[in-house]
Amino acid sequence: MVARTRRTKVWLWRWRRNPLRRGSDVVEAWVVLAAWVLALVGGVLVGLVAQGAVERDLDRQRVERRTVTAVLVENAQDKPSAAAVDDDRVWVKARWTGTDGSRHTGLIKVQPGAKARTPVEVWTDERGAVVSKPVTHGEARLQAVLSGVLCAVVAGGAVAGGAHAVRAGLDRWRREQWAAEWARVDTRWGGKTG
């Protein structure tokens, strides 16, 4: 029967005075500590900044976008094309007057079979271009929070990835040092192993 050996984990060993502690161990400890702090604090800050930027942009869109009445210039098709996968509406040419009084002509989406000269409400931006309906305040808040969380996770992941790369470099350097030391010891013993 094989006797089991018990492995004990020594916490914070890289920070303690120890004759076996190498300089690269101290560097690794500082890298890990800095990565944790930077990932947490930086991730939160990046997330908050991203959330604020998205929320401001969506609020600005709600303020700038207006509804105007467009008039269809031509009859709409009776059914959507096979390429229309987003909804059951069709594209048709229409004419409208922007909030600044300028006249515009372009394509808008309407229900199939709509006749020419039919009035249709469309959303426009400050230049009079047709845009999508702005999101509600609740939807804007949700999008902003989700964007902030995503940016925080990406920022934290980037820091963790960088720390992992530094630790991998330290491990590679330690293996090279270990191999060089073994080569010196092997030479002292008067032979070449392997």
Tab-separated table of C-alpha atoms in Angstrom:
chain	number	residue	atom	x	y	z
A	1	MET	CA	0.000	0.000	0.000
A	2	VAL	CA	1.291	3.392	-1.022
A	3	ALA	CA	1.334	5.999	1.686
A	4	ARG	CA	-0.404	9.208	0.768
A	5	THR	CA	1.465	12.397	1.181
A	6	ARG	CA	-0.422	15.436	2.172
A	7	ARG	CA	0.205	18.563	0.191
A	8	THR	CA	-0.180	21.774	2.054
A	9	LYS	CA	-0.713	25.026	0.248
A	10	VAL	CA	1.237	27.949	1.589
A	11	TRP	CA	-0.693	31.129	0.969
A	12	LEU	CA	1.149	34.256	-0.122
A	13	TRP	CA	4.470	32.407	-0.275
A	14	ARG	CA	5.748	34.743	-2.959
A	15	TRP	CA	5.481	37.665	-0.522
A	16	ARG	CA	7.309	35.979	2.369
A	17	ARG	CA	11.044	35.872	2.910
A	18	ASN	CA	12.151	32.487	1.713
A	19	PRO	CA	15.516	31.199	0.465
A	20	LEU	CA	13.742	29.371	-2.389
A	21	ARG	CA	11.879	32.466	-3.583
A	22	ARG	CA	13.246	33.773	-6.864
A	23	GLY	CA	13.105	37.303	-8.200
A	24	SER	CA	10.712	36.128	-10.901
A	25	ASP	CA	8.345	34.876	-8.177
A	26	VAL	CA	8.136	38.367	-6.723
A	27	VAL	CA	7.578	39.836	-10.177
A	28	GLU	CA	4.828	37.303	-10.816
A	29	ALA	CA	3.163	38.140	-7.499
A	30	TRP	CA	3.125	41.851	-8.367
A	31	VAL	CA	1.805	41.099	-11.871
A	32	VAL	CA	-1.043	39.006	-10.457
A	33	LEU	CA	-1.916	41.641	-7.845
A	34	ALA	CA	-1.808	44.474	-10.383
A	35	ALA	CA	-3.896	42.457	-12.836
A	36	TRP	CA	-6.617	41.768	-10.272
A	37	VAL	CA	-6.794	45.393	-9.176
A	38	LEU	CA	-6.674	46.724	-12.729
A	39	ALA	CA	-9.220	44.188	-13.999
A	40	LEU	CA	-11.682	45.000	-11.239
A	41	VAL	CA	-11.261	48.760	-11.030
A	42	GLY	CA	-10.577	49.278	-14.733
A	43	GLY	CA	-13.420	46.986	-15.747
A	44	VAL	CA	-15.888	48.857	-13.562
A	45	LEU	CA	-14.696	52.246	-14.832
A	46	VAL	CA	-14.792	51.165	-18.480
A	47	GLY	CA	-18.259	49.691	-17.949
A	48	LEU	CA	-19.578	52.886	-16.359
A	49	VAL	CA	-18.128	55.070	-19.110
A	50	ALA	CA	-19.583	52.814	-21.823
A	51	GLN	CA	-22.969	52.735	-20.121
A	52	GLY	CA	-23.042	56.525	-19.877
A	53	ALA	CA	-22.004	56.978	-23.511
A	54	VAL	CA	-24.645	54.557	-24.832
A	55	GLU	CA	-27.344	56.068	-22.643
A	56	ARG	CA	-26.474	59.632	-23.747
A	57	ASP	CA	-26.487	58.597	-27.405
A	58	LEU	CA	-29.866	56.886	-27.152
A	59	ASP	CA	-31.313	59.835	-25.194
A	60	ARG	CA	-30.020	62.196	-27.905
A	61	GLN	CA	-31.696	60.075	-30.574
A	62	ARG	CA	-35.004	60.246	-28.699
A	63	VAL	CA	-34.759	64.042	-28.594
A	64	GLU	CA	-33.634	64.529	-32.217
A	65	ARG	CA	-35.934	62.078	-34.006
A	66	ARG	CA	-39.390	63.275	-35.050
A	67	THR	CA	-42.345	61.776	-36.859
A	68	VAL	CA	-43.454	63.260	-40.150
A	69	THR	CA	-46.120	62.228	-42.620
A	70	ALA	CA	-44.817	60.746	-45.860
A	71	VAL	CA	-46.960	60.250	-48.956
A	72	LEU	CA	-46.419	57.206	-51.145
A	73	VAL	CA	-45.352	58.084	-54.679
A	74	GLU	CA	-46.160	54.651	-56.117
A	75	ASN	CA	-48.199	51.581	-55.305
A	76	ALA	CA	-46.573	49.010	-53.032
A	77	GLN	CA	-46.093	45.403	-54.140
A	78	ASP	CA	-48.731	42.919	-53.064
A	79	LYS	CA	-46.268	40.714	-51.203
A	80	PRO	CA	-42.715	41.037	-49.843
A	81	SER	CA	-39.834	39.678	-51.896
A	82	ALA	CA	-38.194	36.403	-50.956
A	83	ALA	CA	-35.151	38.368	-49.727
A	84	ALA	CA	-37.238	40.186	-47.066
A	85	VAL	CA	-36.604	38.169	-43.947
A	86	ASP	CA	-36.999	40.872	-41.306
A	87	ASP	CA	-40.758	41.531	-41.524
A	88	ASP	CA	-43.767	41.374	-43.846
A	89	ARG	CA	-43.490	44.943	-45.115
A	90	VAL	CA	-42.243	46.064	-48.545
A	91	TRP	CA	-40.094	48.954	-49.723
A	92	VAL	CA	-41.812	51.730	-51.691
A	93	LYS	CA	-40.850	55.213	-52.855
A	94	ALA	CA	-42.339	58.083	-50.816
A	95	ARG	CA	-42.088	61.855	-50.435
A	96	TRP	CA	-42.084	63.869	-47.165
A	97	THR	CA	-41.258	67.281	-45.776
A	98	GLY	CA	-38.683	67.413	-42.988
A	99	THR	CA	-39.172	69.314	-39.745
A	100	ASP	CA	-36.995	72.101	-41.174
A	101	GLY	CA	-39.261	72.446	-44.242
A	102	SER	CA	-36.947	70.687	-46.718
A	103	ARG	CA	-38.469	68.195	-49.192
A	104	HIS	CA	-37.205	64.603	-49.292
A	105	THR	CA	-37.806	61.528	-51.433
A	106	GLY	CA	-36.711	58.019	-50.574
A	107	LEU	CA	-37.662	54.441	-49.840
A	108	ILE	CA	-39.744	53.516	-46.797
A	109	LYS	CA	-41.268	50.274	-45.581
A	110	VAL	CA	-45.067	49.889	-45.715
A	111	GLN	CA	-47.630	47.104	-45.606
A	112	PRO	CA	-48.014	45.196	-48.917
A	113	GLY	CA	-50.676	46.526	-51.285
A	114	ALA	CA	-50.596	50.160	-50.059
A	115	LYS	CA	-51.770	52.561	-52.786
A	116	ALA	CA	-50.064	55.689	-54.108
A	117	ARG	CA	-50.873	58.941	-52.214
A	118	THR	CA	-51.435	57.017	-48.965
A	119	PRO	CA	-50.097	58.971	-45.938
A	120	VAL	CA	-47.656	57.059	-43.710
A	121	GLU	CA	-45.970	58.157	-40.458
A	122	VAL	CA	-42.149	57.861	-40.586
A	123	TRP	CA	-39.377	58.787	-38.157
A	124	THR	CA	-36.714	61.233	-39.398
A	125	ASP	CA	-33.532	62.674	-37.973
A	126	GLU	CA	-32.556	66.351	-37.893
A	127	ARG	CA	-31.463	66.219	-41.582
A	128	GLY	CA	-34.797	64.718	-42.653
A	129	ALA	CA	-33.448	61.231	-43.408
A	130	VAL	CA	-35.696	58.289	-42.525
A	131	VAL	CA	-34.468	56.465	-39.417
A	132	SER	CA	-35.801	53.788	-37.113
A	133	LYS	CA	-38.114	54.612	-34.249
A	134	PRO	CA	-36.101	55.640	-31.176
A	135	VAL	CA	-36.030	53.252	-28.247
A	136	THR	CA	-38.004	54.027	-25.107
A	137	HIS	CA	-36.290	55.228	-21.943
A	138	GLY	CA	-36.529	51.736	-20.418
A	139	GLU	CA	-35.091	50.084	-23.530
A	140	ALA	CA	-32.309	52.676	-23.625
A	141	ARG	CA	-31.472	51.992	-19.989
A	142	LEU	CA	-31.356	48.223	-20.602
A	143	GLN	CA	-29.147	48.601	-23.691
A	144	ALA	CA	-26.827	50.941	-21.804
A	145	VAL	CA	-26.486	48.573	-18.845
A	146	LEU	CA	-25.855	45.567	-21.099
A	147	SER	CA	-23.268	47.539	-23.091
A	148	GLY	CA	-21.561	48.594	-19.867
A	149	VAL	CA	-21.435	45.026	-18.550
A	150	LEU	CA	-20.079	43.747	-21.862
A	151	CYS	CA	-17.368	46.421	-21.982
A	152	ALA	CA	-16.439	45.739	-18.341
A	153	VAL	CA	-16.068	42.016	-19.030
A	154	VAL	CA	-14.013	42.648	-22.172
A	155	ALA	CA	-11.735	45.125	-20.367
A	156	GLY	CA	-11.258	42.749	-17.422
A	157	GLY	CA	-10.631	39.868	-19.807
A	158	ALA	CA	-8.039	41.875	-21.714
A	159	VAL	CA	-6.177	42.653	-18.490
A	160	ALA	CA	-6.376	39.016	-17.379
A	161	GLY	CA	-5.136	37.908	-20.792
A	162	GLY	CA	-2.218	40.310	-20.582
A	163	ALA	CA	-1.340	39.054	-17.095
A	164	HIS	CA	-1.547	35.472	-18.341
A	165	ALA	CA	0.843	36.317	-21.181
A	166	VAL	CA	3.307	37.912	-18.749
A	167	ARG	CA	3.107	34.871	-16.454
A	168	ALA	CA	3.662	32.545	-19.426
A	169	GLY	CA	6.736	34.579	-20.357
A	170	LEU	CA	8.037	34.315	-16.791
A	171	ASP	CA	7.458	30.547	-16.821
A	172	ARG	CA	9.350	30.241	-20.100
A	173	TRP	CA	12.211	32.318	-18.690
A	174	ARG	CA	12.285	30.165	-15.507
A	175	ARG	CA	12.405	26.960	-17.567
A	176	GLU	CA	15.349	28.355	-19.550
A	177	GLN	CA	17.111	29.291	-16.307
A	178	TRP	CA	16.375	25.836	-14.916
A	179	ALA	CA	17.811	24.150	-18.047
A	180	ALA	CA	20.927	26.332	-17.918
A	181	GLU	CA	21.450	25.497	-14.238
A	182	TRP	CA	21.077	21.769	-14.916
A	183	ALA	CA	23.598	22.034	-17.724
A	184	ARG	CA	26.120	23.610	-15.308
A	185	VAL	CA	25.469	20.952	-12.641
A	186	ASP	CA	25.772	18.128	-15.189
A	187	THR	CA	29.095	19.515	-16.399
A	188	ARG	CA	30.398	19.600	-12.809
A	189	TRP	CA	29.478	15.954	-12.322
A	190	GLY	CA	31.660	15.128	-15.278
A	191	GLY	CA	29.240	14.021	-17.910
A	192	LYS	CA	26.323	14.722	-20.123
A	193	THR	CA	22.965	13.285	-19.265
A	194	GLY	CA	20.466	12.353	-21.933
